[in-house]
PDB file of C-alpha atoms in Angstrom:
ATOM      1  CA  MET A   1       0.000   0.000   0.000  1.00 46.00           C
ATOM      2  CA  VAL A   2       1.181   3.522  -0.790  1.00 42.00           C
ATOM      3  CA  ALA A   3       2.471   5.312   2.296  1.00 39.00           C
ATOM      4  CA  GLU A   4       1.304   8.753   3.295  1.00 34.00           C
ATOM      5  CA  GLY A   5       3.426  11.557   1.856  1.00 32.00           C
ATOM      6  CA  THR A   6       3.501  15.320   1.884  1.00 31.00           C
ATOM      7  CA  VAL A   7       1.994  17.438  -0.855  1.00 35.00           C
ATOM      8  CA  ARG A   8       0.575  20.908  -1.041  1.00 37.00           C
ATOM      9  CA  ASP A   9      -2.890  21.276   0.439  1.00 41.00           C
ATOM     10  CA  GLY A  10      -5.544  21.720  -2.233  1.00 43.00           C
ATOM     11  CA  GLY A  11      -6.937  24.823  -0.582  1.00 45.00           C
ATOM     12  CA  GLY A  12      -4.102  27.250  -1.382  1.00 51.00           C
ATOM     13  CA  ASP A  13      -2.665  28.855  -4.496  1.00 65.00           C
ATOM     14  CA  GLY A  14      -0.391  27.116  -6.951  1.00 74.00           C
ATOM     15  CA  PRO A  15      -0.156  23.619  -8.357  1.00 84.00           C
ATOM     16  CA  VAL A  16      -1.543  20.471  -6.770  1.00 88.00           C
ATOM     17  CA  LYS A  17       0.359  17.199  -7.035  1.00 94.00           C
ATOM     18  CA  ALA A  18      -1.887  14.299  -8.012  1.00 94.00           C
ATOM     19  CA  ALA A  19      -1.816  10.953  -9.785  1.00 96.00           C
ATOM     20  CA  ALA A  20      -4.091   9.152 -12.211  1.00 96.00           C
ATOM     21  CA  ILE A  21      -4.101   5.570 -13.430  1.00 96.00           C
ATOM     22  CA  ASP A  22      -6.099   4.427 -16.439  1.00 92.00           C
ATOM     23  CA  CYS A  23      -6.481   0.667 -16.679  1.00 92.00           C
ATOM     24  CA  GLY A  24      -7.946  -0.366 -20.001  1.00 85.00           C
ATOM     25  CA  THR A  25      -8.407  -3.585 -21.911  1.00 82.00           C
ATOM     26  CA  ASN A  26      -4.916  -3.553 -23.413  1.00 82.00           C
ATOM     27  CA  SER A  27      -2.757  -1.177 -21.378  1.00 88.00           C
ATOM     28  CA  ILE A  28      -2.381   0.411 -17.961  1.00 94.00           C
ATOM     29  CA  ARG A  29      -1.062   3.955 -17.775  1.00 94.00           C
ATOM     30  CA  LEU A  30       0.160   6.244 -15.013  1.00 97.00           C
ATOM     31  CA  LEU A  31       0.346  10.032 -14.838  1.00 97.00           C
ATOM     32  CA  ILE A  32       1.817  11.935 -11.901  1.00 97.00           C
ATOM     33  CA  ALA A  33       1.734  15.696 -12.387  1.00 94.00           C
ATOM     34  CA  ASP A  34       1.577  19.125 -10.841  1.00 92.00           C
ATOM     35  CA  ALA A  35      -1.707  20.665 -11.973  1.00 87.00           C
ATOM     36  CA  ASP A  36      -2.567  24.348 -11.569  1.00 84.00           C
ATOM     37  CA  PRO A  37      -6.345  24.860 -11.655  1.00 81.00           C
ATOM     38  CA  ALA A  38      -5.932  28.631 -11.968  1.00 76.00           C
ATOM     39  CA  THR A  39      -3.913  28.490 -15.183  1.00 74.00           C
ATOM     40  CA  GLY A  40      -4.873  25.098 -16.584  1.00 71.00           C
ATOM     41  CA  ALA A  41      -1.200  24.154 -16.720  1.00 76.00           C
ATOM     42  CA  LEU A  42      -0.226  20.521 -16.260  1.00 81.00           C
ATOM     43  CA  LYS A  43       3.417  19.648 -15.587  1.00 88.00           C
ATOM     44  CA  ASP A  44       4.198  15.974 -16.039  1.00 91.00           C
ATOM     45  CA  LEU A  45       6.366  14.416 -13.348  1.00 95.00           C
ATOM     46  CA  ASP A  46       5.980  10.807 -14.516  1.00 96.00           C
ATOM     47  CA  ARG A  47       3.985   9.463 -17.463  1.00 93.00           C
ATOM     48  CA  ARG A  48       4.285   5.796 -18.372  1.00 93.00           C
ATOM     49  CA  MET A  49       2.435   2.926 -20.006  1.00 91.00           C
ATOM     50  CA  GLU A  50       2.637  -0.868 -19.887  1.00 94.00           C
ATOM     51  CA  ILE A  51       0.833  -3.398 -22.075  1.00 89.00           C
ATOM     52  CA  VAL A  52      -0.792  -5.892 -19.687  1.00 92.00           C
ATOM     53  CA  ARG A  53      -3.726  -7.141 -21.830  1.00 89.00           C
ATOM     54  CA  LEU A  54      -6.130  -7.238 -18.894  1.00 90.00           C
ATOM     55  CA  GLY A  55      -8.977  -7.909 -21.314  1.00 85.00           C
ATOM     56  CA  GLN A  56      -7.433 -11.153 -22.591  1.00 87.00           C
ATOM     57  CA  GLY A  57     -10.339 -13.468 -23.395  1.00 85.00           C
ATOM     58  CA  VAL A  58     -13.022 -11.385 -21.648  1.00 83.00           C
ATOM     59  CA  ASP A  59     -15.151 -11.121 -24.795  1.00 78.00           C
ATOM     60  CA  ARG A  60     -15.253 -14.943 -24.939  1.00 85.00           C
ATOM     61  CA  THR A  61     -15.313 -15.979 -21.257  1.00 90.00           C
ATOM     62  CA  GLY A  62     -16.801 -12.997 -19.440  1.00 89.00           C
ATOM     63  CA  ARG A  63     -14.008 -13.257 -16.822  1.00 92.00           C
ATOM     64  CA  LEU A  64     -10.561 -11.773 -16.221  1.00 91.00           C
ATOM     65  CA  ALA A  65      -7.955 -14.455 -16.910  1.00 92.00           C
ATOM     66  CA  PRO A  66      -5.729 -15.265 -13.881  1.00 94.00           C
ATOM     67  CA  ASP A  67      -2.494 -14.494 -15.748  1.00 94.00           C
ATOM     68  CA  ALA A  68      -3.913 -11.221 -17.095  1.00 93.00           C
ATOM     69  CA  LEU A  69      -4.963 -10.197 -13.591  1.00 94.00           C
ATOM     70  CA  ALA A  70      -1.504 -11.098 -12.244  1.00 96.00           C
ATOM     71  CA  ARG A  71       0.254  -9.028 -14.937  1.00 96.00           C
ATOM     72  CA  THR A  72      -1.935  -6.033 -14.197  1.00 95.00           C
ATOM     73  CA  LEU A  73      -1.500  -6.148 -10.426  1.00 96.00           C
ATOM     74  CA  GLU A  74       2.275  -6.450 -10.841  1.00 97.00           C
ATOM     75  CA  ALA A  75       2.217  -3.262 -12.919  1.00 97.00           C
ATOM     76  CA  CYS A  76       0.160  -1.653 -10.146  1.00 97.00           C
ATOM     77  CA  ARG A  77       2.934  -2.488  -7.685  1.00 97.00           C
ATOM     78  CA  ARG A  78       5.461  -0.680  -9.867  1.00 98.00           C
ATOM     79  CA  TYR A  79       3.135   2.305 -10.179  1.00 98.00           C
ATOM     80  CA  ALA A  80       2.620   2.345  -6.415  1.00 97.00           C
ATOM     81  CA  GLY A  81       6.378   2.746  -5.991  1.00 97.00           C
ATOM     82  CA  ALA A  82       6.394   5.745  -8.334  1.00 97.00           C
ATOM     83  CA  VAL A  83       3.412   7.347  -6.606  1.00 96.00           C
ATOM     84  CA  GLU A  84       5.032   6.926  -3.214  1.00 96.00           C
ATOM     85  CA  ALA A  85       8.346   8.317  -4.476  1.00 97.00           C
ATOM     86  CA  HIS A  86       6.584  11.505  -5.555  1.00 96.00           C
ATOM     87  CA  GLY A  87       4.767  11.829  -2.229  1.00 95.00           C
ATOM     88  CA  VAL A  88       1.237  11.605  -3.591  1.00 94.00           C
ATOM     89  CA  THR A  89      -1.252  10.561  -0.916  1.00 88.00           C
ATOM     90  CA  PRO A  90      -4.049   8.069  -1.671  1.00 88.00           C
ATOM     91  CA  ASP A  91      -6.719  10.798  -1.503  1.00 88.00           C
ATOM     92  CA  ARG A  92      -5.068  12.450  -4.525  1.00 92.00           C
ATOM     93  CA  ILE A  93      -4.985   9.320  -6.678  1.00 94.00           C
ATOM     94  CA  ARG A  94      -7.765   8.452  -9.078  1.00 94.00           C
ATOM     95  CA  PHE A  95      -7.749   4.969 -10.566  1.00 95.00           C
ATOM     96  CA  ALA A  96     -10.245   4.196 -13.306  1.00 92.00           C
ATOM     97  CA  ALA A  97     -10.859   0.846 -14.958  1.00 87.00           C
ATOM     98  CA  THR A  98     -12.622   0.619 -18.274  1.00 72.00           C
ATOM     99  CA  SER A  99     -14.161  -1.817 -20.705  1.00 65.00           C
ATOM    100  CA  ALA A 100     -12.626  -5.189 -19.771  1.00 71.00           C
ATOM    101  CA  THR A 101     -13.287  -4.715 -16.069  1.00 78.00           C
ATOM    102  CA  ARG A 102     -16.834  -3.494 -16.649  1.00 74.00           C
ATOM    103  CA  ASP A 103     -17.560  -6.709 -18.538  1.00 74.00           C
ATOM    104  CA  ALA A 104     -15.885  -9.203 -16.179  1.00 85.00           C
ATOM    105  CA  GLU A 105     -17.814 -11.370 -13.714  1.00 89.00           C
ATOM    106  CA  ASN A 106     -14.819 -11.513 -11.355  1.00 91.00           C
ATOM    107  CA  ARG A 107     -14.044  -7.797 -11.331  1.00 87.00           C
ATOM    108  CA  ALA A 108     -14.223  -7.822  -7.496  1.00 89.00           C
ATOM    109  CA  ASP A 109     -10.870  -9.675  -7.466  1.00 92.00           C
ATOM    110  CA  PHE A 110      -9.329  -6.857  -9.471  1.00 92.00           C
ATOM    111  CA  VAL A 111     -10.855  -4.141  -7.280  1.00 91.00           C
ATOM    112  CA  ALA A 112      -9.589  -5.783  -4.073  1.00 93.00           C
ATOM    113  CA  GLY A 113      -6.088  -6.231  -5.494  1.00 95.00           C
ATOM    114  CA  VAL A 114      -5.766  -2.612  -6.546  1.00 94.00           C
ATOM    115  CA  ARG A 115      -7.086  -1.382  -3.207  1.00 94.00           C
ATOM    116  CA  ASP A 116      -4.519  -3.440  -1.326  1.00 95.00           C
ATOM    117  CA  ILE A 117      -1.620  -2.230  -3.470  1.00 96.00           C
ATOM    118  CA  LEU A 118      -2.393   1.456  -3.930  1.00 94.00           C
ATOM    119  CA  GLY A 119      -4.559   2.260  -0.934  1.00 92.00           C
ATOM    120  CA  THR A 120      -7.221   3.828  -3.122  1.00 90.00           C
ATOM    121  CA  GLU A 121     -10.526   2.474  -4.381  1.00 85.00           C
ATOM    122  CA  PRO A 122     -10.466   1.704  -8.106  1.00 87.00           C
ATOM    123  CA  GLU A 123     -13.493   2.959  -9.960  1.00 86.00           C
ATOM    124  CA  VAL A 124     -15.016   0.719 -12.586  1.00 81.00           C
ATOM    125  CA  ILE A 125     -16.331   3.654 -14.557  1.00 81.00           C
ATOM    126  CA  THR A 126     -19.160   3.549 -17.042  1.00 77.00           C
ATOM    127  CA  GLY A 127     -18.659   4.187 -20.721  1.00 70.00           C
ATOM    128  CA  MET A 128     -20.326   7.583 -20.336  1.00 73.00           C
ATOM    129  CA  GLU A 129     -17.945   8.608 -17.537  1.00 80.00           C
ATOM    130  CA  GLU A 130     -15.027   7.390 -19.602  1.00 76.00           C
ATOM    131  CA  ALA A 131     -16.208   9.497 -22.522  1.00 76.00           C
ATOM    132  CA  ALA A 132     -16.551  12.689 -20.483  1.00 81.00           C
ATOM    133  CA  LEU A 133     -13.098  12.287 -18.919  1.00 86.00           C
ATOM    134  CA  SER A 134     -11.556  11.665 -22.344  1.00 81.00           C
ATOM    135  CA  PHE A 135     -13.170  14.839 -23.659  1.00 87.00           C
ATOM    136  CA  THR A 136     -11.765  16.907 -20.798  1.00 84.00           C
ATOM    137  CA  GLY A 137      -8.281  15.516 -21.211  1.00 86.00           C
ATOM    138  CA  ALA A 138      -8.234  15.922 -24.986  1.00 88.00           C
ATOM    139  CA  THR A 139      -9.756  19.371 -25.354  1.00 86.00           C
ATOM    140  CA  ARG A 140      -8.705  21.353 -22.276  1.00 78.00           C
ATOM    141  CA  GLU A 141      -5.660  22.776 -24.070  1.00 76.00           C
ATOM    142  CA  LEU A 142      -7.173  23.029 -27.571  1.00 77.00           C
ATOM    143  CA  THR A 143      -8.151  26.524 -28.663  1.00 67.00           C
ATOM    144  CA  GLY A 144     -10.282  27.390 -31.650  1.00 70.00           C
ATOM    145  CA  ALA A 145     -11.494  23.819 -32.072  1.00 69.00           C
ATOM    146  CA  GLY A 146     -15.160  24.824 -32.104  1.00 87.00           C
ATOM    147  CA  THR A 147     -17.405  21.814 -31.803  1.00 93.00           C
ATOM    148  CA  ALA A 148     -15.215  18.762 -31.316  1.00 93.00           C
ATOM    149  CA  LEU A 149     -16.000  15.090 -31.798  1.00 96.00           C
ATOM    150  CA  VAL A 150     -13.559  13.154 -29.616  1.00 95.00           C
ATOM    151  CA  VAL A 151     -13.063   9.462 -30.396  1.00 94.00           C
ATOM    152  CA  ASP A 152     -11.154   7.283 -27.938  1.00 90.00           C
ATOM    153  CA  ILE A 153     -10.313   3.913 -29.497  1.00 93.00           C
ATOM    154  CA  GLY A 154      -9.467   1.484 -26.728  1.00 88.00           C
ATOM    155  CA  GLY A 155      -8.860  -2.217 -26.503  1.00 86.00           C
ATOM    156  CA  GLY A 156     -12.422  -3.210 -25.713  1.00 85.00           C
ATOM    157  CA  SER A 157     -14.558  -0.175 -26.464  1.00 87.00           C
ATOM    158  CA  THR A 158     -14.611   3.101 -28.363  1.00 91.00           C
ATOM    159  CA  GLU A 159     -16.028   6.304 -26.910  1.00 88.00           C
ATOM    160  CA  PHE A 160     -17.595   9.089 -28.942  1.00 93.00           C
ATOM    161  CA  VAL A 161     -17.980  12.473 -27.250  1.00 93.00           C
ATOM    162  CA  LEU A 162     -19.364  15.635 -28.823  1.00 95.00           C
ATOM    163  CA  GLY A 163     -19.075  19.041 -27.265  1.00 92.00           C
ATOM    164  CA  ASN A 164     -17.902  22.617 -27.299  1.00 89.00           C
ATOM    165  CA  ARG A 165     -16.048  23.111 -23.989  1.00 80.00           C
ATOM    166  CA  GLU A 166     -18.827  21.108 -22.317  1.00 83.00           C
ATOM    167  CA  VAL A 167     -20.022  17.638 -23.351  1.00 88.00           C
ATOM    168  CA  SER A 168     -23.329  17.687 -25.198  1.00 91.00           C
ATOM    169  CA  ALA A 169     -23.583  13.996 -26.151  1.00 93.00           C
ATOM    170  CA  ALA A 170     -21.615  10.804 -25.600  1.00 92.00           C
ATOM    171  CA  ARG A 171     -21.796   7.102 -26.351  1.00 90.00           C
ATOM    172  CA  SER A 172     -19.573   4.094 -25.695  1.00 87.00           C
ATOM    173  CA  VAL A 173     -19.770   1.070 -27.998  1.00 91.00           C
ATOM    174  CA  ASN A 174     -18.107  -2.327 -27.703  1.00 89.00           C
ATOM    175  CA  ILE A 175     -15.604  -2.198 -30.514  1.00 91.00           C
ATOM    176  CA  GLY A 176     -11.889  -2.021 -29.744  1.00 92.00           C
ATOM    177  CA  CYS A 177      -8.631  -3.301 -31.176  1.00 93.00           C
ATOM    178  CA  VAL A 178      -8.319  -6.256 -28.771  1.00 89.00           C
ATOM    179  CA  ARG A 179     -11.997  -7.199 -28.841  1.00 90.00           C
ATOM    180  CA  LEU A 180     -12.152  -7.258 -32.650  1.00 93.00           C
ATOM    181  CA  THR A 181      -8.848  -9.110 -32.997  1.00 93.00           C
ATOM    182  CA  GLU A 182      -9.978 -11.836 -30.609  1.00 89.00           C
ATOM    183  CA  ARG A 183     -13.545 -11.998 -31.905  1.00 90.00           C
ATOM    184  CA  HIS A 184     -12.455 -12.616 -35.473  1.00 89.00           C
ATOM    185  CA  ALA A 185      -9.358 -14.734 -34.682  1.00 77.00           C
ATOM    186  CA  LEU A 186      -7.364 -12.769 -37.200  1.00 79.00           C
ATOM    187  CA  ALA A 187      -4.931 -14.637 -39.432  1.00 86.00           C
ATOM    188  CA  ASP A 188      -1.465 -13.245 -40.176  1.00 90.00           C
ATOM    189  CA  PRO A 189      -2.243 -11.144 -42.128  1.00 91.00           C
ATOM    190  CA  PRO A 190      -6.062 -11.066 -41.874  1.00 92.00           C
ATOM    191  CA  THR A 191      -8.045 -12.590 -44.721  1.00 94.00           C
ATOM    192  CA  ALA A 192     -10.386 -10.521 -46.867  1.00 94.00           C
ATOM    193  CA  GLY A 193     -13.309 -12.239 -45.156  1.00 95.00           C
ATOM    194  CA  GLN A 194     -12.023 -11.370 -41.689  1.00 94.00           C
ATOM    195  CA  ILE A 195     -11.511  -7.736 -42.690  1.00 95.00           C
ATOM    196  CA  ALA A 196     -15.047  -7.632 -44.116  1.00 96.00           C
ATOM    197  CA  ALA A 197     -16.446  -9.103 -40.885  1.00 95.00           C
ATOM    198  CA  MET A 198     -14.554  -6.564 -38.772  1.00 95.00           C
ATOM    199  CA  THR A 199     -15.768  -3.765 -41.016  1.00 96.00           C
ATOM    200  CA  ALA A 200     -19.363  -4.925 -40.605  1.00 96.00           C
ATOM    201  CA  ASP A 201     -18.959  -4.974 -36.804  1.00 95.00           C
ATOM    202  CA  ILE A 202     -17.462  -1.482 -36.810  1.00 97.00           C
ATOM    203  CA  ASP A 203     -20.148  -0.068 -39.077  1.00 97.00           C
ATOM    204  CA  ALA A 204     -22.906  -1.577 -36.920  1.00 97.00           C
ATOM    205  CA  ALA A 205     -21.311   0.001 -33.841  1.00 96.00           C
ATOM    206  CA  LEU A 206     -21.137   3.344 -35.638  1.00 97.00           C
ATOM    207  CA  ASP A 207     -24.854   3.036 -36.382  1.00 97.00           C
ATOM    208  CA  GLU A 208     -25.397   2.477 -32.659  1.00 96.00           C
ATOM    209  CA  ALA A 209     -23.207   5.421 -31.655  1.00 95.00           C
ATOM    210  CA  GLY A 210     -24.892   7.659 -34.210  1.00 95.00           C
ATOM    211  CA  ARG A 211     -28.246   7.223 -32.494  1.00 95.00           C
ATOM    212  CA  SER A 212     -26.844   9.174 -29.520  1.00 94.00           C
ATOM    213  CA  VAL A 213     -24.077  11.336 -30.988  1.00 95.00           C
ATOM    214  CA  ALA A 214     -24.117  13.291 -34.245  1.00 95.00           C
ATOM    215  CA  LEU A 215     -21.117  11.778 -36.003  1.00 95.00           C
ATOM    216  CA  ALA A 216     -21.003  14.269 -38.870  1.00 93.00           C
ATOM    217  CA  GLY A 217     -20.733  18.045 -38.794  1.00 90.00           C
ATOM    218  CA  ALA A 218     -18.247  18.679 -35.964  1.00 93.00           C
ATOM    219  CA  ASP A 219     -15.603  21.339 -36.621  1.00 93.00           C
ATOM    220  CA  THR A 220     -12.766  19.121 -35.370  1.00 94.00           C
ATOM    221  CA  LEU A 221     -12.288  15.354 -35.096  1.00 96.00           C
ATOM    222  CA  VAL A 222      -9.909  14.522 -32.230  1.00 95.00           C
ATOM    223  CA  GLY A 223      -8.471  11.011 -31.970  1.00 95.00           C
ATOM    224  CA  LEU A 224      -7.104   9.463 -28.779  1.00 92.00           C
ATOM    225  CA  ALA A 225      -5.292   6.403 -27.451  1.00 87.00           C
ATOM    226  CA  GLY A 226      -2.638   4.011 -28.678  1.00 89.00           C
ATOM    227  CA  SER A 227      -4.182   2.890 -31.955  1.00 94.00           C
ATOM    228  CA  VAL A 228      -4.587   6.495 -33.091  1.00 96.00           C
ATOM    229  CA  THR A 229      -1.168   7.686 -31.931  1.00 96.00           C
ATOM    230  CA  THR A 230       0.506   4.678 -33.536  1.00 97.00           C
ATOM    231  CA  VAL A 231      -1.245   5.345 -36.850  1.00 97.00           C
ATOM    232  CA  ALA A 232      -0.076   8.958 -36.584  1.00 97.00           C
ATOM    233  CA  GLY A 233       3.519   7.911 -35.919  1.00 97.00           C
ATOM    234  CA  ILE A 234       3.443   5.661 -38.985  1.00 97.00           C
ATOM    235  CA  ALA A 235       1.863   8.384 -41.111  1.00 97.00           C
ATOM    236  CA  LEU A 236       4.543  10.858 -40.007  1.00 97.00           C
ATOM    237  CA  GLU A 237       7.269   8.280 -40.789  1.00 97.00           C
ATOM    238  CA  LEU A 238       8.899   8.852 -37.424  1.00 97.00           C
ATOM    239  CA  PRO A 239      12.162   6.980 -36.756  1.00 96.00           C
ATOM    240  CA  ALA A 240      10.981   6.262 -33.188  1.00 95.00           C
ATOM    241  CA  TYR A 241       7.884   6.920 -31.121  1.00 94.00           C
ATOM    242  CA  ASP A 242       7.921  10.656 -30.310  1.00 94.00           C
ATOM    243  CA  PRO A 243       4.957  11.959 -28.267  1.00 91.00           C
ATOM    244  CA  ALA A 244       5.906  15.597 -28.888  1.00 90.00           C
ATOM    245  CA  ALA A 245       5.813  15.094 -32.673  1.00 96.00           C
ATOM    246  CA  ILE A 246       2.576  13.115 -32.531  1.00 96.00           C
ATOM    247  CA  HIS A 247       0.678  15.417 -30.148  1.00 92.00           C
ATOM    248  CA  HIS A 248      -1.677  17.695 -32.134  1.00 92.00           C
ATOM    249  CA  SER A 249      -0.465  16.347 -35.478  1.00 95.00           C
ATOM    250  CA  ARG A 250      -3.096  16.417 -38.221  1.00 96.00           C
ATOM    251  CA  ILE A 251      -3.434  13.271 -40.306  1.00 98.00           C
ATOM    252  CA  PRO A 252      -5.536  13.401 -43.515  1.00 98.00           C
ATOM    253  CA  ALA A 253      -8.278  10.832 -44.020  1.00 97.00           C
ATOM    254  CA  ALA A 254      -6.600   9.415 -47.145  1.00 97.00           C
ATOM    255  CA  THR A 255      -3.404   8.832 -45.167  1.00 98.00           C
ATOM    256  CA  VAL A 256      -5.296   7.048 -42.394  1.00 98.00           C
ATOM    257  CA  ARG A 257      -6.882   4.741 -45.005  1.00 97.00           C
ATOM    258  CA  ALA A 258      -3.475   4.029 -46.523  1.00 98.00           C
ATOM    259  CA  VAL A 259      -1.920   3.206 -43.150  1.00 97.00           C
ATOM    260  CA  SER A 260      -4.879   0.974 -42.279  1.00 97.00           C
ATOM    261  CA  ASP A 261      -4.564  -0.905 -45.573  1.00 97.00           C
ATOM    262  CA  ARG A 262      -0.826  -1.311 -45.024  1.00 97.00           C
ATOM    263  CA  LEU A 263      -1.261  -2.725 -41.529  1.00 97.00           C
ATOM    264  CA  LEU A 264      -4.045  -5.100 -42.520  1.00 96.00           C
ATOM    265  CA  THR A 265      -1.963  -6.594 -45.340  1.00 95.00           C
ATOM    266  CA  ALA A 266       1.324  -6.776 -43.404  1.00 95.00           C
ATOM    267  CA  SER A 267       2.598  -9.812 -41.552  1.00 94.00           C
ATOM    268  CA  HIS A 268       3.288  -9.775 -37.816  1.00 95.00           C
ATOM    269  CA  ALA A 269       7.022  -9.456 -38.527  1.00 96.00           C
ATOM    270  CA  GLU A 270       6.461  -6.540 -40.896  1.00 96.00           C
ATOM    271  CA  ARG A 271       4.276  -4.711 -38.367  1.00 96.00           C
ATOM    272  CA  ALA A 272       6.786  -5.377 -35.573  1.00 96.00           C
ATOM    273  CA  ALA A 273       9.540  -3.802 -37.679  1.00 96.00           C
ATOM    274  CA  ILE A 274       7.754  -0.441 -37.883  1.00 97.00           C
ATOM    275  CA  PRO A 275       9.850   1.947 -35.747  1.00 96.00           C
ATOM    276  CA  VAL A 276       6.965   3.459 -33.749  1.00 96.00           C
ATOM    277  CA  MET A 277       5.277   0.123 -33.007  1.00 95.00           C
ATOM    278  CA  HIS A 278       5.018  -0.903 -29.363  1.00 91.00           C
ATOM    279  CA  PRO A 279       5.456  -4.693 -29.117  1.00 91.00           C
ATOM    280  CA  GLY A 280       2.172  -5.001 -27.243  1.00 85.00           C
ATOM    281  CA  ARG A 281       0.242  -3.435 -30.112  1.00 91.00           C
ATOM    282  CA  THR A 282       1.695  -5.456 -32.989  1.00 94.00           C
ATOM    283  CA  ASP A 283      -1.078  -8.039 -33.117  1.00 91.00           C
ATOM    284  CA  VAL A 284      -4.006  -5.624 -32.576  1.00 93.00           C
ATOM    285  CA  ILE A 285      -3.010  -2.469 -34.457  1.00 95.00           C
ATOM    286  CA  GLY A 286      -4.678  -3.531 -37.708  1.00 95.00           C
ATOM    287  CA  ALA A 287      -8.078  -3.648 -36.054  1.00 95.00           C
ATOM    288  CA  GLY A 288      -7.453  -0.323 -34.308  1.00 96.00           C
ATOM    289  CA  ALA A 289      -6.422   1.386 -37.536  1.00 97.00           C
ATOM    290  CA  LEU A 290      -9.502   0.016 -39.320  1.00 97.00           C
ATOM    291  CA  ILE A 291     -11.752   1.440 -36.600  1.00 97.00           C
ATOM    292  CA  LEU A 292     -10.212   4.889 -37.107  1.00 98.00           C
ATOM    293  CA  ALA A 293     -10.511   4.662 -40.890  1.00 97.00           C
ATOM    294  CA  ARG A 294     -14.175   3.680 -40.703  1.00 97.00           C
ATOM    295  CA  ILE A 295     -14.899   6.483 -38.234  1.00 97.00           C
ATOM    296  CA  MET A 296     -13.361   9.011 -40.605  1.00 97.00           C
ATOM    297  CA  ALA A 297     -15.355   7.609 -43.507  1.00 97.00           C
ATOM    298  CA  ARG A 298     -18.589   7.867 -41.507  1.00 96.00           C
ATOM    299  CA  THR A 299     -17.938  11.378 -40.158  1.00 96.00           C
ATOM    300  CA  GLY A 300     -16.626  12.765 -43.416  1.00 96.00           C
ATOM    301  CA  ALA A 301     -13.741  14.389 -41.539  1.00 96.00           C
ATOM    302  CA  ALA A 302     -10.922  15.559 -43.794  1.00 96.00           C
ATOM    303  CA  GLU A 303      -8.358  15.000 -41.037  1.00 97.00           C
ATOM    304  CA  VAL A 304      -7.974  13.834 -37.467  1.00 97.00           C
ATOM    305  CA  VAL A 305      -6.214  15.908 -34.820  1.00 95.00           C
ATOM    306  CA  VAL A 306      -4.204  13.438 -32.752  1.00 95.00           C
ATOM    307  CA  SER A 307      -3.935  14.015 -29.013  1.00 92.00           C
ATOM    308  CA  GLU A 308      -1.508  12.411 -26.585  1.00 89.00           C
ATOM    309  CA  HIS A 309      -3.702  13.824 -23.826  1.00 87.00           C
ATOM    310  CA  ASP A 310      -6.822  11.831 -23.109  1.00 84.00           C
ATOM    311  CA  ILE A 311      -8.724  10.127 -20.305  1.00 86.00           C
ATOM    312  CA  LEU A 312      -5.549   9.925 -18.209  1.00 91.00           C
ATOM    313  CA  ASP A 313      -5.246  13.721 -18.167  1.00 92.00           C
ATOM    314  CA  GLY A 314      -8.978  14.063 -17.524  1.00 91.00           C
ATOM    315  CA  LEU A 315      -8.654  11.688 -14.588  1.00 93.00           C
ATOM    316  CA  LEU A 316      -5.823  13.725 -13.109  1.00 94.00           C
ATOM    317  CA  TRP A 317      -7.779  16.963 -13.384  1.00 90.00           C
ATOM    318  CA  SER A 318     -10.730  15.274 -11.689  1.00 90.00           C
ATOM    319  CA  ALA A 319      -8.436  14.078  -8.877  1.00 90.00           C
ATOM    320  CA  VAL A 320      -7.271  17.665  -8.386  1.00 89.00           C
ATOM    321  CA  GLU A 321     -10.848  18.946  -8.306  1.00 84.00           C
ATOM    322  CA  ARG A 322     -11.829  16.324  -5.745  1.00 79.00           C
ATOM    323  CA  ALA A 323      -8.887  17.279  -3.515  1.00 68.00           C
ATOM    324  CA  SER A 324      -9.552  21.023  -3.644  1.00 65.00           C
TER     325      SER A 324
END
């Protein structure tokens, strides 16, 4: 359990030190930062990500696999060490779990494990909460974006959030890079039939999302999470993954389609050799890229603005607000 430390009291002026952990279907991420509510400035102290594949098999079994749970809790232990080193107290940590944990029958085992390790109660947030937090994280620093449609492509679900400073509509649907890869047992590379089946699933989910959120007509399409940032890194032909180069890059729709086609026709070895590719995304990136391409086709967006800031940043701001 994280020990008590010393940080500035939330009631005074200046930045507040807080931590956020986002545990998704594919990855678990940590952000420790000094956040200044008065200026909106966020200074990263530690930002990291590990691929733990918590959602392994959940779509098929409805349960968290024992080895997936063990991998995730071990990552939590490493994150607890970082949180303690920065002196963040448990009341200034917000831990949110998303699609895989929402769907799992044995999620209580996960909740208890996180509580024991970090000393804070993990929140198995709803898709709507996830969407609102993603919107805050992605748009807080954007100026002149007008009405923004934020799409957060995760491992198990994709969130659609529409708003202009405040959220006006949101919907979470069960398509994600891990879920689609497992559901369709993709070959290496996927067959034409498997790609067609994935496309049909994505389009049906877009129909579902469109009943709650207007998917066309937003001034800006903002894309979040690892599938989107990886596609951007490939499109930019980066020699290595570079968050500063990727953040707020603008990738045309035709380029997204080309990258998607390339990934879906490449072998595992060819995808693994791409300089920006994280090893944990190699087998699921094709599905993630296809989701983004289909979203852009449905929305008619000419380009996607890629954000490295997402639900994790929204979580941290919410932790600061709770502590103040």
